[in-house]
């Protein structure tokens, strides 16, 4: 190996090399992605010492979801908002932690070309038990003339210009797509850089892992119950029974399936007729990533990225992962569920 050639590609180098993919975006999208990465490094630093700092425990606030806001949630939300505000490219954001969209002040409000929807710290209930958690983000071009409007956030997932997630786990990774494949970068704390570790990620076409909260079994639609039985049946030819793995942290369950193959399902239940997960900043970005990696993402009856959003915090059922496994689950939803699973609020 040439001793004068570095064998790592940093996120910054990679984004600049790939700038040619976007003749229309003279570096703005690159700047946006790099600022998101900076916020991720700052959040990572706090996540890694959450057990030490007094950052654990409820922040005495409750977010729009009615969930206790852990202090790290609030911290992460503030870091990503500050990072996106500093880019000069993002004019407004929508966050799981904020009831309404937030428009940035000054000239960027009208000159900024992008809006970003994000979940700053998904799976935060796992923070104090040291389980992997994550950030998920989705980037759209602003369509409105002048200031951003709610409509700019209610574009279908097919209109995303970029999507990604950060997983704060045994290592910290940033995985993103701009519609030209999926690439994963692992944070090297010794140099404070995300380095290309998983080029051109592809999810296996099938897998041996199914991931859902079995505790809700009695509330699942019949099609999901039938699919669970299918996963548990013994069949050598299709390597069944599959293994049930459920971390309870979406990004961690999703990332495991990206690497090993598998399916993650958050179905409709009586308590949550449209499932629990949010279309704008959880399902759509992960759906863009999985499709770019050769997988599939549906509501059980409709392609996730084709759902027309109607509100910022809209929920949809989510079947996502290896193409063959999602097809099988969808087939059972079609066969055993007479009523279509609706995707209204
Ligand atoms: P349940 C975490 O609270 C989260 O939003 C996702 O990260 C995770 O996939 C899901 O909820 C787990 O929900 O109902 O199985 O505990």
Short mmCIF file of N, CA and C in Angstrom, two decimals, residues 161-263:
data_model
loop_
_atom_site.label_atom_id
_atom_site.label_comp_id
_atom_site.label_asym_id
_atom_site.label_seq_id
_atom_site.Cartn_x
_atom_site.Cartn_y
_atom_site.Cartn_z
N UNK A 161 -35.04 14.84 -1.11
CA UNK A 161 -33.76 14.95 -1.83
C UNK A 161 -32.66 14.22 -1.06
N UNK A 162 -32.88 13.98 0.22
CA UNK A 162 -31.91 13.22 1.02
C UNK A 162 -32.61 12.71 2.27
N UNK A 163 -32.07 11.63 2.82
CA UNK A 163 -32.62 11.07 4.07
C UNK A 163 -31.49 10.31 4.75
N UNK A 164 -31.55 10.26 6.08
CA UNK A 164 -30.48 9.54 6.78
C UNK A 164 -30.82 9.29 8.23
N UNK A 165 -29.95 8.52 8.86
CA UNK A 165 -30.09 8.30 10.29
C UNK A 165 -28.71 8.22 10.93
N UNK A 166 -28.68 8.49 12.22
CA UNK A 166 -27.47 8.30 13.02
C UNK A 166 -27.84 7.26 14.07
N UNK A 167 -26.99 6.28 14.28
CA UNK A 167 -27.22 5.31 15.34
C UNK A 167 -26.10 5.47 16.36
N UNK A 168 -26.52 5.76 17.60
CA UNK A 168 -25.57 5.93 18.71
C UNK A 168 -25.54 4.58 19.44
N UNK A 169 -24.60 3.73 19.02
CA UNK A 169 -24.58 2.37 19.58
C UNK A 169 -23.17 1.99 19.99
N UNK A 170 -22.81 0.72 19.78
CA UNK A 170 -21.45 0.27 20.16
C UNK A 170 -20.44 1.12 19.39
N UNK A 171 -20.84 1.55 18.19
CA UNK A 171 -20.10 2.64 17.54
C UNK A 171 -21.18 3.60 17.04
N UNK A 172 -20.77 4.79 16.66
CA UNK A 172 -21.74 5.76 16.16
C UNK A 172 -21.61 5.83 14.65
N UNK A 173 -22.73 5.63 13.96
CA UNK A 173 -22.70 5.62 12.49
C UNK A 173 -23.69 6.62 11.95
N UNK A 174 -23.33 7.20 10.82
CA UNK A 174 -24.26 8.04 10.06
C UNK A 174 -24.47 7.34 8.71
N UNK A 175 -25.72 7.06 8.39
CA UNK A 175 -26.07 6.37 7.14
C UNK A 175 -27.01 7.30 6.37
N UNK A 176 -26.71 7.58 5.10
CA UNK A 176 -27.61 8.49 4.38
C UNK A 176 -27.66 8.14 2.90
N UNK A 177 -28.67 8.67 2.25
CA UNK A 177 -28.82 8.55 0.79
C UNK A 177 -29.26 9.90 0.23
N UNK A 178 -28.82 10.15 -1.00
CA UNK A 178 -29.33 11.34 -1.71
C UNK A 178 -30.01 10.85 -2.99
N UNK A 179 -30.39 9.57 -2.96
CA UNK A 179 -31.03 9.00 -4.16
C UNK A 179 -30.03 8.34 -5.10
N UNK A 180 -28.78 8.28 -4.66
CA UNK A 180 -27.75 7.61 -5.48
C UNK A 180 -27.07 6.53 -4.64
N UNK A 181 -27.88 5.65 -4.05
CA UNK A 181 -27.33 4.59 -3.21
C UNK A 181 -27.22 5.03 -1.76
N UNK A 182 -26.85 4.07 -0.91
CA UNK A 182 -26.80 4.32 0.54
C UNK A 182 -25.36 4.10 1.01
N UNK A 183 -24.84 5.03 1.81
CA UNK A 183 -23.48 4.87 2.31
C UNK A 183 -23.43 5.11 3.81
N UNK A 184 -22.63 4.28 4.50
CA UNK A 184 -22.53 4.34 5.96
C UNK A 184 -21.15 4.80 6.40
N UNK A 185 -21.15 5.69 7.40
CA UNK A 185 -19.91 6.27 7.91
C UNK A 185 -19.83 6.03 9.41
N UNK A 186 -18.69 5.54 9.86
CA UNK A 186 -18.51 5.26 11.29
C UNK A 186 -17.64 6.36 11.91
N UNK A 187 -18.09 6.87 13.07
CA UNK A 187 -17.35 7.95 13.71
C UNK A 187 -16.06 7.40 14.32
N UNK A 188 -14.93 8.00 13.92
CA UNK A 188 -13.64 7.65 14.54
C UNK A 188 -13.36 8.72 15.59
N UNK A 189 -13.62 8.40 16.86
CA UNK A 189 -13.50 9.43 17.91
C UNK A 189 -12.07 9.99 18.01
N UNK A 190 -11.10 9.19 17.55
CA UNK A 190 -9.70 9.66 17.71
C UNK A 190 -9.42 10.85 16.79
N UNK A 191 -10.18 10.97 15.70
CA UNK A 191 -9.99 12.13 14.81
C UNK A 191 -11.27 12.95 14.67
N UNK A 192 -12.34 12.48 15.35
CA UNK A 192 -13.60 13.25 15.33
C UNK A 192 -14.21 13.34 13.94
N UNK A 193 -13.96 12.31 13.13
CA UNK A 193 -14.50 12.31 11.76
C UNK A 193 -15.37 11.08 11.50
N UNK A 194 -16.45 11.27 10.74
CA UNK A 194 -17.21 10.11 10.22
C UNK A 194 -16.43 9.60 9.01
N UNK A 195 -16.05 8.31 9.05
CA UNK A 195 -15.25 7.74 7.96
C UNK A 195 -16.05 6.65 7.23
N UNK A 196 -15.92 6.65 5.91
CA UNK A 196 -16.67 5.68 5.08
C UNK A 196 -16.31 4.25 5.50
N UNK A 197 -17.30 3.54 6.02
CA UNK A 197 -17.07 2.16 6.49
C UNK A 197 -17.98 1.16 5.79
N UNK A 198 -19.12 1.64 5.27
CA UNK A 198 -20.09 0.76 4.62
C UNK A 198 -20.51 1.38 3.28
N UNK A 199 -19.61 1.29 2.27
CA UNK A 199 -19.96 1.88 0.96
C UNK A 199 -21.08 1.10 0.28
N UNK A 200 -21.96 1.82 -0.41
CA UNK A 200 -23.01 1.22 -1.25
C UNK A 200 -23.76 0.09 -0.52
N UNK A 201 -24.40 0.43 0.57
CA UNK A 201 -25.09 -0.58 1.42
C UNK A 201 -26.29 -1.17 0.67
N UNK A 202 -26.43 -2.48 0.75
CA UNK A 202 -27.59 -3.16 0.17
C UNK A 202 -28.16 -4.12 1.21
N UNK A 203 -29.48 -4.10 1.40
CA UNK A 203 -30.09 -5.04 2.35
C UNK A 203 -30.29 -6.37 1.63
N UNK A 204 -29.97 -7.51 2.28
CA UNK A 204 -30.20 -8.81 1.65
C UNK A 204 -31.66 -8.94 1.20
N UNK A 205 -31.87 -9.60 0.08
CA UNK A 205 -33.22 -9.71 -0.51
C UNK A 205 -34.18 -10.44 0.42
N UNK A 206 -33.63 -11.34 1.23
CA UNK A 206 -34.44 -12.00 2.25
C UNK A 206 -33.59 -12.13 3.51
N UNK A 207 -34.22 -12.58 4.59
CA UNK A 207 -33.46 -12.67 5.84
C UNK A 207 -34.14 -13.64 6.78
N UNK A 208 -33.58 -13.77 7.97
CA UNK A 208 -34.12 -14.72 8.94
C UNK A 208 -34.53 -14.07 10.24
N UNK A 209 -34.81 -12.75 10.20
CA UNK A 209 -35.18 -12.03 11.43
C UNK A 209 -36.48 -11.27 11.21
N UNK A 210 -37.43 -11.46 12.12
CA UNK A 210 -38.62 -10.58 12.10
C UNK A 210 -38.64 -9.81 13.41
N UNK A 211 -39.08 -8.56 13.32
CA UNK A 211 -38.94 -7.64 14.45
C UNK A 211 -40.26 -6.89 14.65
N UNK A 212 -40.95 -7.19 15.73
CA UNK A 212 -42.17 -6.46 16.11
C UNK A 212 -42.43 -6.68 17.58
N UNK A 213 -43.30 -5.86 18.15
CA UNK A 213 -43.59 -5.98 19.58
C UNK A 213 -44.67 -7.04 19.79
N UNK A 214 -44.23 -8.25 20.03
CA UNK A 214 -45.12 -9.41 20.16
C UNK A 214 -46.15 -9.18 21.28
N UNK A 215 -45.84 -8.27 22.19
CA UNK A 215 -46.76 -8.00 23.31
C UNK A 215 -48.10 -7.48 22.83
N UNK A 216 -48.10 -6.89 21.61
CA UNK A 216 -49.36 -6.35 21.08
C UNK A 216 -50.10 -7.37 20.23
N UNK A 217 -49.68 -8.65 20.28
CA UNK A 217 -50.20 -9.67 19.36
C UNK A 217 -51.73 -9.65 19.27
N UNK A 218 -52.40 -9.64 20.41
CA UNK A 218 -53.88 -9.75 20.39
C UNK A 218 -54.52 -8.57 19.66
N UNK A 219 -53.78 -7.44 19.55
CA UNK A 219 -54.37 -6.25 18.92
C UNK A 219 -54.01 -6.16 17.43
N UNK A 220 -53.19 -7.12 16.95
CA UNK A 220 -52.74 -7.03 15.56
C UNK A 220 -53.85 -7.43 14.59
N UNK A 221 -53.80 -6.88 13.35
CA UNK A 221 -54.71 -7.35 12.30
C UNK A 221 -54.43 -8.84 12.01
N UNK A 222 -55.41 -9.53 11.49
CA UNK A 222 -55.26 -10.97 11.23
C UNK A 222 -54.08 -11.25 10.30
N UNK A 223 -53.89 -10.37 9.33
CA UNK A 223 -52.79 -10.58 8.37
C UNK A 223 -51.44 -10.62 9.06
N UNK A 224 -51.25 -9.79 10.09
CA UNK A 224 -49.97 -9.78 10.82
C UNK A 224 -49.85 -11.04 11.65
N UNK A 225 -50.97 -11.46 12.27
CA UNK A 225 -50.96 -12.70 13.06
C UNK A 225 -50.57 -13.88 12.16
N UNK A 226 -51.12 -13.90 10.95
CA UNK A 226 -50.81 -14.99 10.01
C UNK A 226 -49.33 -14.93 9.61
N UNK A 227 -48.83 -13.70 9.44
CA UNK A 227 -47.41 -13.58 9.05
C UNK A 227 -46.49 -14.04 10.18
N UNK A 228 -46.89 -13.75 11.43
CA UNK A 228 -46.07 -14.20 12.57
C UNK A 228 -46.04 -15.73 12.59
N UNK A 229 -47.19 -16.34 12.34
CA UNK A 229 -47.24 -17.82 12.29
C UNK A 229 -46.33 -18.34 11.16
N UNK A 230 -46.37 -17.64 10.02
CA UNK A 230 -45.51 -18.03 8.88
C UNK A 230 -44.04 -18.00 9.32
N UNK A 231 -43.67 -16.94 10.04
CA UNK A 231 -42.26 -16.79 10.49
C UNK A 231 -41.88 -17.92 11.46
N UNK A 232 -42.87 -18.39 12.22
CA UNK A 232 -42.58 -19.38 13.27
C UNK A 232 -42.68 -20.82 12.77
N UNK A 233 -43.31 -21.01 11.56
CA UNK A 233 -43.44 -22.37 11.02
C UNK A 233 -42.08 -22.94 10.66
N UNK A 234 -41.92 -24.25 10.78
CA UNK A 234 -40.66 -24.92 10.43
C UNK A 234 -40.68 -25.23 8.94
N UNK A 235 -39.69 -24.68 8.22
CA UNK A 235 -39.61 -24.98 6.78
C UNK A 235 -38.15 -24.81 6.36
N UNK A 236 -37.48 -25.93 6.15
CA UNK A 236 -36.03 -25.91 5.89
C UNK A 236 -35.70 -25.10 4.64
N UNK A 237 -36.55 -25.27 3.64
CA UNK A 237 -36.26 -24.62 2.33
C UNK A 237 -36.18 -23.10 2.47
N UNK A 238 -36.92 -22.55 3.41
CA UNK A 238 -36.91 -21.07 3.55
C UNK A 238 -36.31 -20.65 4.90
N UNK A 239 -35.46 -21.57 5.45
CA UNK A 239 -34.74 -21.28 6.71
C UNK A 239 -35.67 -20.80 7.83
N UNK A 240 -36.90 -21.33 7.86
CA UNK A 240 -37.80 -21.00 8.98
C UNK A 240 -37.76 -22.13 9.99
N UNK A 241 -38.02 -21.83 11.28
CA UNK A 241 -38.53 -20.57 11.83
C UNK A 241 -37.45 -19.47 11.83
N UNK A 242 -37.92 -18.23 11.64
CA UNK A 242 -37.04 -17.08 11.73
C UNK A 242 -36.78 -16.78 13.21
N UNK A 243 -35.87 -15.87 13.46
CA UNK A 243 -35.62 -15.42 14.85
C UNK A 243 -36.38 -14.11 15.10
N UNK A 244 -36.92 -13.98 16.28
CA UNK A 244 -37.58 -12.73 16.67
C UNK A 244 -36.54 -11.87 17.39
N UNK A 245 -36.30 -10.68 16.89
CA UNK A 245 -35.38 -9.74 17.54
C UNK A 245 -36.13 -8.40 17.63
N UNK A 246 -36.23 -7.85 18.83
CA UNK A 246 -36.93 -6.56 18.98
C UNK A 246 -36.22 -5.75 20.05
N UNK A 247 -35.56 -4.66 19.61
CA UNK A 247 -34.79 -3.84 20.56
C UNK A 247 -35.69 -2.77 21.17
N UNK A 248 -36.72 -2.37 20.40
CA UNK A 248 -37.61 -1.32 20.89
C UNK A 248 -37.04 0.06 20.62
N UNK A 249 -36.05 0.11 19.75
CA UNK A 249 -35.48 1.38 19.30
C UNK A 249 -35.42 1.28 17.78
N UNK A 250 -36.28 2.08 17.10
CA UNK A 250 -36.49 1.90 15.66
C UNK A 250 -35.19 1.88 14.86
N UNK A 251 -34.31 2.84 15.14
CA UNK A 251 -33.09 2.94 14.34
C UNK A 251 -32.22 1.70 14.53
N UNK A 252 -32.19 1.18 15.77
CA UNK A 252 -31.37 -0.01 16.05
C UNK A 252 -31.95 -1.24 15.36
N UNK A 253 -33.27 -1.42 15.44
CA UNK A 253 -33.91 -2.56 14.77
C UNK A 253 -33.73 -2.44 13.24
N UNK A 254 -33.90 -1.22 12.74
CA UNK A 254 -33.77 -0.99 11.29
C UNK A 254 -32.34 -1.28 10.81
N UNK A 255 -31.36 -0.76 11.57
CA UNK A 255 -29.96 -0.89 11.15
C UNK A 255 -29.52 -2.35 11.15
N UNK A 256 -29.97 -3.10 12.16
CA UNK A 256 -29.61 -4.53 12.21
C UNK A 256 -30.12 -5.25 10.96
N UNK A 257 -31.38 -4.91 10.58
CA UNK A 257 -31.95 -5.55 9.39
C UNK A 257 -31.24 -5.10 8.11
N UNK A 258 -30.80 -3.83 8.09
CA UNK A 258 -30.06 -3.35 6.91
C UNK A 258 -28.82 -4.24 6.69
N UNK A 259 -28.16 -4.58 7.77
CA UNK A 259 -26.90 -5.34 7.67
C UNK A 259 -27.18 -6.83 7.46
N UNK A 260 -28.12 -7.39 8.22
CA UNK A 260 -28.31 -8.85 8.23
C UNK A 260 -29.48 -9.31 7.35
N UNK A 261 -30.36 -8.39 6.96
CA UNK A 261 -31.61 -8.81 6.33
C UNK A 261 -32.65 -9.04 7.41
N UNK A 262 -33.90 -8.78 7.07
CA UNK A 262 -34.97 -8.98 8.04
C UNK A 262 -36.13 -8.03 7.76
N UNK A 263 -37.17 -8.14 8.59
CA UNK A 263 -38.34 -7.26 8.43
C UNK A 263 -38.68 -6.67 9.79
#
